[in-house]
Amino acid sequence: MAISGLSQVLPTTKHLSGTVMYQWQGCWYPSDHLKAAMDVSKHFMAHPDNTLLASASKTGTTCLSVLFSITSRGLISKEEAQKLILSTHPHKLIPHLAIEYKKAIKLPLSRLFSTHIPYSTLPDPLKDSCSQIIYISRNPRYTFVPLWEFAQQMQRGNSEPLTFEDAFEQFCEGNTNCGPFLEHVLEYYKASQERPQNILFLTYEEMKADTKGGVKRMAQFLGRSIEREEEGEETVEMCSFERVSNLDVNRSKEKSPWGSLPYNSFFRKGVVGDWVNHFTPAMTERLDRITQEKNHGPDYNLDSNRIEANVSRNGLVRVAGR
């Protein structure tokens, strides 16, 4: 069935931007991502040296630069890699599978790409191959606020972005891009436990607390261990959120070639704990309750307070009491 016909029979709901999303294989997609996700699922042919950075929306943009820096070692000079990182938007360094599918499949065999597609929807050849997947997760509280703010810039046609309260309701119900969010996280976590040699599971908060340690874990996982201490420090400095987000290319209001959004819309504050400035006590309680219910699944604790306490001990954020 053609996409136009299929979209007529799929369940629909509102994207946080006010546009329509379609549910396919238990996951929600905006109309422009739906066909790409179907094409990827049906036609993508994996290679052992594929590397995929997977994440839910608004959780892992900065890691794109880190991943490019690590994987480019030995392929191009350090100077060339640095020049590209400092002059190129992270999403242009690593193409997005559901947005730039045709470009991604034409890359050389040493292919590097990113995706928001859930693990259950990834093509079987990719899951069954020796391809390496790095997944970056983020606390649900921290994820929602940048997700909503990003959606405010995505207005199309006569669509009206959802209010903060209505968007929060959608998030809690699991109705977000490539969501439900918690299922997205837990699917990749479970897969990382079953296939640790192929899937590395990281969290944004832990990367923020110990960036150099996170970079080393990524490099070791990819078989590109950082032997000199200076190398790790150089990568952290070059790819830090503060540096990357303030580059001219990433502060530009010029429209990006994907989604017609300005380049500067992909970066926010990068601050752990900023949710306290937006959530009401009732919102916090509700999202925590939903999160705790999901913790009855695989042995991965998504508890927001636990994550905040761990990060707070590293002196990165002072957590407000509930």
C-alpha positions as a Markdown table, in Angstrom:
| # | Residue | x | y | z |
|---|---|---|---|---|
| 1 | Met | 0.0 | 0.0 | 0.0 |
| 2 | Ala | 1.3 | 3.5 | -0.9 |
| 3 | Ile | 2.2 | 5.8 | 1.9 |
| 4 | Ser | -0.7 | 8.1 | 1.0 |
| 5 | Gly | -3.2 | 5.2 | 1.3 |
| 6 | Leu | -1.5 | 3.8 | 4.4 |
| 7 | Ser | -1.7 | 7.1 | 6.2 |
| 8 | Gln | -5.5 | 7.0 | 5.8 |
| 9 | Val | -5.8 | 3.9 | 8.0 |
| 10 | Leu | -3.1 | 4.4 | 10.6 |
| 11 | Pro | -4.0 | 5.8 | 14.0 |
| 12 | Thr | -3.2 | 9.5 | 14.4 |
| 13 | Thr | -2.5 | 12.0 | 17.1 |
| 14 | Lys | -1.1 | 15.5 | 17.5 |
| 15 | His | 2.7 | 16.2 | 17.4 |
| 16 | Leu | 3.8 | 18.7 | 20.0 |
| 17 | Ser | 4.1 | 21.2 | 17.1 |
| 18 | Gly | 0.4 | 20.7 | 16.3 |
| 19 | Thr | 0.9 | 18.7 | 13.1 |
| 20 | Val | -0.3 | 15.1 | 12.6 |
| 21 | Met | 1.6 | 12.0 | 13.7 |
| 22 | Tyr | 0.9 | 8.5 | 12.5 |
| 23 | Gln | 1.3 | 5.3 | 14.6 |
| 24 | Trp | 3.2 | 2.5 | 12.8 |
| 25 | Gln | 4.5 | -0.6 | 14.5 |
| 26 | Gly | 3.6 | 0.9 | 17.9 |
| 27 | Cys | 5.6 | 4.1 | 17.3 |
| 28 | Trp | 4.6 | 7.6 | 16.4 |
| 29 | Tyr | 6.0 | 9.4 | 13.4 |
| 30 | Pro | 5.5 | 12.8 | 11.8 |
| 31 | Ser | 4.3 | 12.4 | 8.2 |
| 32 | Asp | 7.7 | 13.4 | 6.7 |
| 33 | His | 9.5 | 10.7 | 8.8 |
| 34 | Leu | 7.0 | 7.9 | 8.3 |
| 35 | Lys | 8.0 | 7.0 | 4.7 |
| 36 | Ala | 11.7 | 7.2 | 5.6 |
| 37 | Ala | 11.2 | 4.9 | 8.6 |
| 38 | Met | 9.3 | 2.4 | 6.4 |
| 39 | Asp | 12.0 | 2.6 | 3.7 |
| 40 | Val | 14.7 | 2.0 | 6.3 |
| 41 | Ser | 12.9 | -1.0 | 7.8 |
| 42 | Lys | 12.3 | -2.6 | 4.4 |
| 43 | His | 15.4 | -1.8 | 2.3 |
| 44 | Phe | 18.3 | -1.0 | 4.6 |
| 45 | Met | 21.3 | -3.3 | 4.1 |
| 46 | Ala | 23.7 | -3.4 | 7.1 |
| 47 | His | 27.4 | -3.7 | 7.0 |
| 48 | Pro | 29.6 | -4.9 | 9.9 |
| 49 | Asp | 31.3 | -1.5 | 10.1 |
| 50 | Asn | 28.1 | 0.5 | 10.4 |
| 51 | Thr | 28.0 | 2.7 | 13.5 |
| 52 | Leu | 24.7 | 4.1 | 14.7 |
| 53 | Leu | 24.1 | 6.8 | 17.3 |
| 54 | Ala | 20.6 | 6.2 | 18.5 |
| 55 | Ser | 18.5 | 8.4 | 20.8 |
| 56 | Ala | 15.1 | 9.7 | 21.5 |
| 57 | Ser | 14.5 | 13.3 | 20.2 |
| 58 | Lys | 16.4 | 16.0 | 22.0 |
| 59 | Thr | 18.8 | 13.8 | 24.0 |
| 60 | Gly | 22.0 | 13.4 | 22.0 |
| 61 | Thr | 22.9 | 16.1 | 19.5 |
| 62 | Thr | 26.2 | 17.0 | 21.2 |
| 63 | Cys | 27.4 | 13.4 | 21.1 |
| 64 | Leu | 27.3 | 13.5 | 17.3 |
| 65 | Ser | 30.5 | 15.7 | 17.3 |
| 66 | Val | 32.2 | 13.4 | 19.9 |
| 67 | Leu | 31.3 | 10.3 | 17.8 |
| 68 | Phe | 32.6 | 11.9 | 14.6 |
| 69 | Ser | 35.8 | 12.9 | 16.3 |
| 70 | Ile | 36.4 | 9.4 | 17.6 |
| 71 | Thr | 35.5 | 7.5 | 14.4 |
| 72 | Ser | 37.4 | 9.9 | 12.1 |
| 73 | Arg | 40.8 | 9.0 | 13.7 |
| 74 | Gly | 43.0 | 7.3 | 11.2 |
| 75 | Leu | 40.8 | 8.2 | 8.3 |
| 76 | Ile | 41.5 | 11.9 | 8.2 |
| 77 | Ser | 44.1 | 14.0 | 10.0 |
| 78 | Lys | 43.3 | 15.5 | 13.4 |
| 79 | Glu | 43.5 | 19.0 | 11.8 |
| 80 | Glu | 40.9 | 18.0 | 9.2 |
| 81 | Ala | 38.6 | 16.5 | 11.8 |
| 82 | Gln | 38.8 | 19.6 | 14.0 |
| 83 | Lys | 38.1 | 21.9 | 11.0 |
| 84 | Leu | 35.0 | 19.9 | 10.1 |
| 85 | Ile | 33.7 | 19.9 | 13.7 |
| 86 | Leu | 34.3 | 23.6 | 14.2 |
| 87 | Ser | 32.6 | 24.6 | 10.9 |
| 88 | Thr | 29.9 | 22.0 | 10.4 |
| 89 | His | 26.6 | 21.5 | 12.2 |
| 90 | Pro | 26.6 | 18.1 | 14.0 |
| 91 | His | 23.6 | 16.8 | 12.0 |
| 92 | Lys | 25.6 | 17.5 | 8.8 |
| 93 | Leu | 28.6 | 15.6 | 10.1 |
| 94 | Ile | 26.5 | 12.5 | 10.7 |
| 95 | Pro | 23.3 | 12.1 | 8.5 |
| 96 | His | 20.0 | 11.2 | 10.2 |
| 97 | Leu | 18.7 | 7.9 | 8.9 |
| 98 | Ala | 15.0 | 8.9 | 9.0 |
| 99 | Ile | 15.6 | 12.3 | 7.4 |
| 100 | Glu | 18.5 | 11.7 | 5.0 |
| 101 | Tyr | 17.9 | 8.0 | 4.2 |
| 102 | Lys | 19.0 | 8.2 | 0.6 |
| 103 | Lys | 22.2 | 10.0 | 1.5 |
| 104 | Ala | 22.9 | 7.6 | 4.3 |
| 105 | Ile | 22.7 | 4.5 | 2.2 |
| 106 | Lys | 25.1 | 5.9 | -0.4 |
| 107 | Leu | 27.9 | 6.5 | 2.2 |
| 108 | Pro | 31.1 | 4.4 | 2.0 |
| 109 | Leu | 31.1 | 1.1 | 3.9 |
| 110 | Ser | 32.5 | 2.8 | 6.9 |
| 111 | Arg | 29.2 | 4.4 | 7.5 |
| 112 | Leu | 28.2 | 6.6 | 10.4 |
| 113 | Phe | 24.7 | 7.8 | 11.0 |
| 114 | Ser | 22.1 | 8.7 | 13.6 |
| 115 | Thr | 18.5 | 7.8 | 14.2 |
| 116 | His | 15.5 | 8.3 | 16.5 |
| 117 | Ile | 14.0 | 5.1 | 15.3 |
| 118 | Pro | 13.1 | 2.7 | 18.2 |
| 119 | Tyr | 15.1 | -0.5 | 18.5 |
| 120 | Ser | 12.1 | -2.7 | 17.7 |
| 121 | Thr | 11.6 | -0.9 | 14.4 |
| 122 | Leu | 15.3 | -1.1 | 13.2 |
| 123 | Pro | 15.7 | -3.4 | 10.2 |
| 124 | Asp | 16.6 | -6.9 | 11.2 |
| 125 | Pro | 19.8 | -6.9 | 9.1 |
| 126 | Leu | 21.1 | -4.1 | 11.3 |
| 127 | Lys | 20.1 | -5.8 | 14.5 |
| 128 | Asp | 21.5 | -9.1 | 13.4 |
| 129 | Ser | 24.8 | -7.8 | 12.1 |
| 130 | Cys | 28.0 | -6.8 | 13.8 |
| 131 | Ser | 27.1 | -3.1 | 13.4 |
| 132 | Gln | 27.7 | -1.1 | 16.5 |
| 133 | Ile | 25.1 | 1.0 | 18.2 |
| 134 | Ile | 25.6 | 3.7 | 20.8 |
| 135 | Tyr | 22.5 | 4.8 | 22.6 |
| 136 | Ile | 22.3 | 8.0 | 24.5 |
| 137 | Ser | 19.4 | 8.3 | 27.1 |
| 138 | Arg | 18.2 | 11.2 | 29.1 |
| 139 | Asn | 16.1 | 11.7 | 32.2 |
| 140 | Pro | 12.4 | 12.1 | 31.2 |
| 141 | Arg | 12.1 | 15.4 | 33.1 |
| 142 | Tyr | 15.1 | 16.9 | 31.3 |
| 143 | Thr | 13.9 | 15.6 | 27.9 |
| 144 | Phe | 10.4 | 17.0 | 27.9 |
| 145 | Val | 11.3 | 20.7 | 28.2 |
| 146 | Pro | 13.7 | 21.0 | 25.2 |
| 147 | Leu | 11.3 | 18.7 | 23.3 |
| 148 | Trp | 8.5 | 21.1 | 23.8 |
| 149 | Glu | 10.6 | 24.2 | 23.1 |
| 150 | Phe | 11.9 | 22.7 | 19.9 |
| 151 | Ala | 8.3 | 21.9 | 18.8 |
| 152 | Gln | 7.4 | 25.6 | 19.2 |
| 153 | Gln | 9.7 | 26.3 | 16.2 |
| 154 | Met | 8.1 | 23.6 | 14.0 |
| 155 | Gln | 4.8 | 25.3 | 13.1 |
| 156 | Arg | 3.7 | 24.4 | 9.6 |
| 157 | Gly | 0.7 | 25.7 | 7.7 |
| 158 | Asn | -2.2 | 26.4 | 10.0 |
| 159 | Ser | -1.0 | 24.1 | 12.8 |
| 160 | Glu | -0.7 | 25.6 | 16.2 |
| 161 | Pro | 1.9 | 24.2 | 18.6 |
| 162 | Leu | 0.5 | 22.6 | 21.8 |
| 163 | Thr | 0.6 | 24.5 | 25.0 |
| 164 | Phe | 3.0 | 23.3 | 27.7 |
| 165 | Glu | 0.3 | 21.6 | 29.6 |
| 166 | Asp | -1.2 | 19.8 | 26.5 |
| 167 | Ala | 2.2 | 18.8 | 25.3 |
| 168 | Phe | 3.0 | 17.4 | 28.8 |
| 169 | Glu | -0.2 | 15.3 | 28.6 |
| 170 | Gln | 0.9 | 14.0 | 25.2 |
| 171 | Phe | 4.4 | 13.1 | 26.5 |
| 172 | Cys | 2.9 | 11.3 | 29.5 |
| 173 | Glu | 0.6 | 9.3 | 27.2 |
| 174 | Gly | 3.6 | 8.3 | 25.1 |
| 175 | Asn | 2.5 | 10.4 | 22.1 |
| 176 | Thr | 5.8 | 12.0 | 21.0 |
| 177 | Asn | 8.1 | 11.7 | 17.9 |
| 178 | Cys | 9.3 | 8.1 | 17.8 |
| 179 | Gly | 7.7 | 7.5 | 21.2 |
| 180 | Pro | 6.5 | 6.4 | 23.6 |
| 181 | Phe | 9.7 | 7.8 | 25.1 |
| 182 | Leu | 10.1 | 5.4 | 28.0 |
| 183 | Glu | 9.6 | 2.4 | 25.8 |
| 184 | His | 12.2 | 3.8 | 23.4 |
| 185 | Val | 14.8 | 4.0 | 26.2 |
| 186 | Leu | 14.0 | 0.6 | 27.7 |
| 187 | Glu | 14.1 | -1.2 | 24.4 |
| 188 | Tyr | 17.6 | -0.1 | 23.7 |
| 189 | Tyr | 18.7 | -0.8 | 27.3 |
| 190 | Lys | 17.4 | -4.3 | 27.2 |
| 191 | Ala | 19.1 | -4.9 | 23.8 |
| 192 | Ser | 22.4 | -3.5 | 25.3 |
| 193 | Gln | 22.2 | -6.1 | 28.1 |
| 194 | Glu | 21.6 | -8.9 | 25.6 |
| 195 | Arg | 24.3 | -7.7 | 23.1 |
| 196 | Pro | 26.8 | -5.7 | 25.0 |
| 197 | Gln | 29.5 | -6.2 | 22.4 |
| 198 | Asn | 27.3 | -4.4 | 19.8 |
| 199 | Ile | 25.2 | -1.9 | 21.8 |
| 200 | Leu | 26.6 | 0.6 | 24.3 |
| 201 | Phe | 24.0 | 2.4 | 26.5 |
| 202 | Leu | 25.0 | 5.8 | 27.9 |
| 203 | Thr | 23.1 | 8.5 | 29.7 |
| 204 | Tyr | 23.3 | 12.3 | 29.1 |
| 205 | Glu | 23.6 | 12.9 | 32.8 |
| 206 | Glu | 26.6 | 10.6 | 33.3 |
| 207 | Met | 28.3 | 12.0 | 30.1 |
| 208 | Lys | 27.8 | 15.5 | 31.6 |
| 209 | Ala | 29.2 | 14.4 | 35.0 |
| 210 | Asp | 32.2 | 12.6 | 33.5 |
| 211 | Thr | 32.6 | 13.6 | 29.9 |
| 212 | Lys | 36.2 | 12.3 | 29.6 |
| 213 | Gly | 35.1 | 9.0 | 31.0 |
| 214 | Gly | 32.2 | 8.8 | 28.6 |
| 215 | Val | 34.5 | 9.6 | 25.6 |
| 216 | Lys | 36.8 | 6.8 | 26.6 |
| 217 | Arg | 34.0 | 4.3 | 26.9 |
| 218 | Met | 32.8 | 5.3 | 23.4 |
| 219 | Ala | 36.3 | 5.0 | 22.0 |
| 220 | Gln | 36.9 | 1.7 | 23.6 |
| 221 | Phe | 33.6 | 0.3 | 22.5 |
| 222 | Leu | 34.4 | 1.3 | 18.9 |
| 223 | Gly | 37.8 | -0.3 | 19.1 |
| 224 | Arg | 39.6 | 3.1 | 19.0 |
| 225 | Ser | 40.9 | 3.3 | 22.5 |
| 226 | Ile | 42.4 | 6.6 | 23.6 |
| 227 | Glu | 45.9 | 5.8 | 24.8 |
| 228 | Arg | 47.2 | 9.3 | 25.6 |
| 229 | Glu | 45.4 | 11.3 | 28.3 |
| 230 | Glu | 45.8 | 14.4 | 26.1 |
| 231 | Glu | 43.8 | 12.9 | 23.3 |
| 232 | Gly | 40.8 | 12.5 | 25.6 |
| 233 | Glu | 41.1 | 16.0 | 26.9 |
| 234 | Glu | 41.4 | 17.4 | 23.4 |
| 235 | Thr | 38.2 | 15.6 | 22.3 |
| 236 | Val | 36.3 | 16.8 | 25.4 |
| 237 | Glu | 37.4 | 20.4 | 24.9 |
| 238 | Met | 36.7 | 20.4 | 21.2 |
| 239 | Cys | 33.3 | 18.7 | 21.4 |
| 240 | Ser | 32.0 | 20.2 | 24.6 |
| 241 | Phe | 28.4 | 21.5 | 24.6 |
| 242 | Glu | 29.6 | 25.0 | 25.5 |
| 243 | Arg | 32.0 | 25.2 | 22.6 |
| 244 | Val | 29.9 | 23.4 | 20.0 |
| 245 | Ser | 26.7 | 25.3 | 20.8 |
| 246 | Asn | 28.5 | 28.7 | 20.5 |
| 247 | Leu | 30.1 | 28.0 | 17.1 |
| 248 | Asp | 28.9 | 30.4 | 14.4 |
| 249 | Val | 27.4 | 27.6 | 12.3 |
| 250 | Asn | 25.3 | 26.4 | 15.3 |
| 251 | Arg | 24.1 | 29.8 | 16.3 |
| 252 | Ser | 23.1 | 30.7 | 12.8 |
| 253 | Lys | 19.4 | 31.5 | 12.1 |
| 254 | Glu | 19.9 | 30.2 | 8.5 |
| 255 | Lys | 17.4 | 27.5 | 7.7 |
| 256 | Ser | 18.8 | 24.0 | 7.8 |
| 257 | Pro | 18.3 | 21.7 | 4.7 |
| 258 | Trp | 16.2 | 19.3 | 6.9 |
| 259 | Gly | 12.9 | 20.3 | 8.4 |
| 260 | Ser | 13.3 | 24.0 | 7.4 |
| 261 | Leu | 14.4 | 24.8 | 11.0 |
| 262 | Pro | 17.2 | 27.2 | 11.8 |
| 263 | Tyr | 20.5 | 25.7 | 12.8 |
| 264 | Asn | 20.4 | 27.4 | 16.2 |
| 265 | Ser | 17.1 | 25.6 | 17.1 |
| 266 | Phe | 19.0 | 22.3 | 17.7 |
| 267 | Phe | 20.8 | 23.6 | 20.8 |
| 268 | Arg | 19.4 | 24.7 | 24.1 |
| 269 | Lys | 21.0 | 25.2 | 27.5 |
| 270 | Gly | 22.6 | 21.8 | 28.1 |
| 271 | Val | 21.9 | 22.3 | 31.8 |
| 272 | Val | 21.0 | 19.3 | 34.0 |
| 273 | Gly | 18.1 | 20.1 | 36.3 |
| 274 | Asp | 16.5 | 22.9 | 34.3 |
| 275 | Trp | 13.1 | 21.2 | 34.5 |
| 276 | Val | 12.5 | 22.7 | 38.0 |
| 277 | Asn | 11.9 | 26.1 | 36.3 |
| 278 | His | 9.0 | 24.6 | 34.3 |
| 279 | Phe | 7.3 | 21.8 | 36.1 |
| 280 | Thr | 4.5 | 22.1 | 38.7 |
| 281 | Pro | 4.7 | 19.7 | 41.7 |
| 282 | Ala | 1.7 | 17.8 | 40.2 |
| 283 | Met | 3.6 | 17.4 | 36.9 |
| 284 | Thr | 6.7 | 16.2 | 38.7 |
| 285 | Glu | 4.7 | 13.7 | 40.7 |
| 286 | Arg | 2.8 | 12.4 | 37.7 |
| 287 | Leu | 5.9 | 11.8 | 35.5 |
| 288 | Asp | 7.8 | 10.2 | 38.4 |
| 289 | Arg | 4.9 | 7.8 | 38.9 |
| 290 | Ile | 4.8 | 6.8 | 35.3 |
| 291 | Thr | 8.6 | 6.4 | 35.3 |
| 292 | Gln | 8.5 | 4.2 | 38.4 |
| 293 | Glu | 5.9 | 2.0 | 36.8 |
| 294 | Lys | 8.2 | 1.4 | 33.9 |
| 295 | Asn | 11.0 | 0.4 | 36.2 |
| 296 | His | 9.2 | -2.9 | 36.9 |
| 297 | Gly | 10.5 | -4.0 | 33.5 |
| 298 | Pro | 14.3 | -4.5 | 32.7 |
| 299 | Asp | 16.8 | -3.9 | 35.5 |
| 300 | Tyr | 17.4 | -0.3 | 34.5 |
| 301 | Asn | 16.4 | 2.4 | 37.0 |
| 302 | Leu | 14.9 | 5.5 | 35.2 |
| 303 | Asp | 14.2 | 7.1 | 38.6 |
| 304 | Ser | 14.6 | 10.9 | 38.2 |
| 305 | Asn | 15.6 | 11.6 | 41.8 |
| 306 | Arg | 18.3 | 8.8 | 41.7 |
| 307 | Ile | 19.9 | 10.3 | 38.5 |
| 308 | Glu | 19.8 | 13.8 | 39.9 |
| 309 | Ala | 21.4 | 12.7 | 43.1 |
| 310 | Asn | 24.2 | 11.0 | 41.3 |
| 311 | Val | 24.8 | 14.1 | 39.1 |
| 312 | Ser | 24.4 | 16.5 | 42.0 |
| 313 | Arg | 27.2 | 14.8 | 43.9 |
| 314 | Asn | 29.5 | 15.7 | 41.0 |
| 315 | Gly | 28.8 | 19.4 | 41.6 |
| 316 | Leu | 27.0 | 20.0 | 38.3 |
| 317 | Val | 23.6 | 21.0 | 39.5 |
| 318 | Arg | 21.9 | 21.9 | 42.8 |
| 319 | Val | 18.7 | 20.0 | 42.9 |
| 320 | Ala | 15.7 | 21.8 | 44.2 |
| 321 | Gly | 13.6 | 19.8 | 46.7 |
| 322 | Arg | 10.2 | 18.6 | 45.7 |
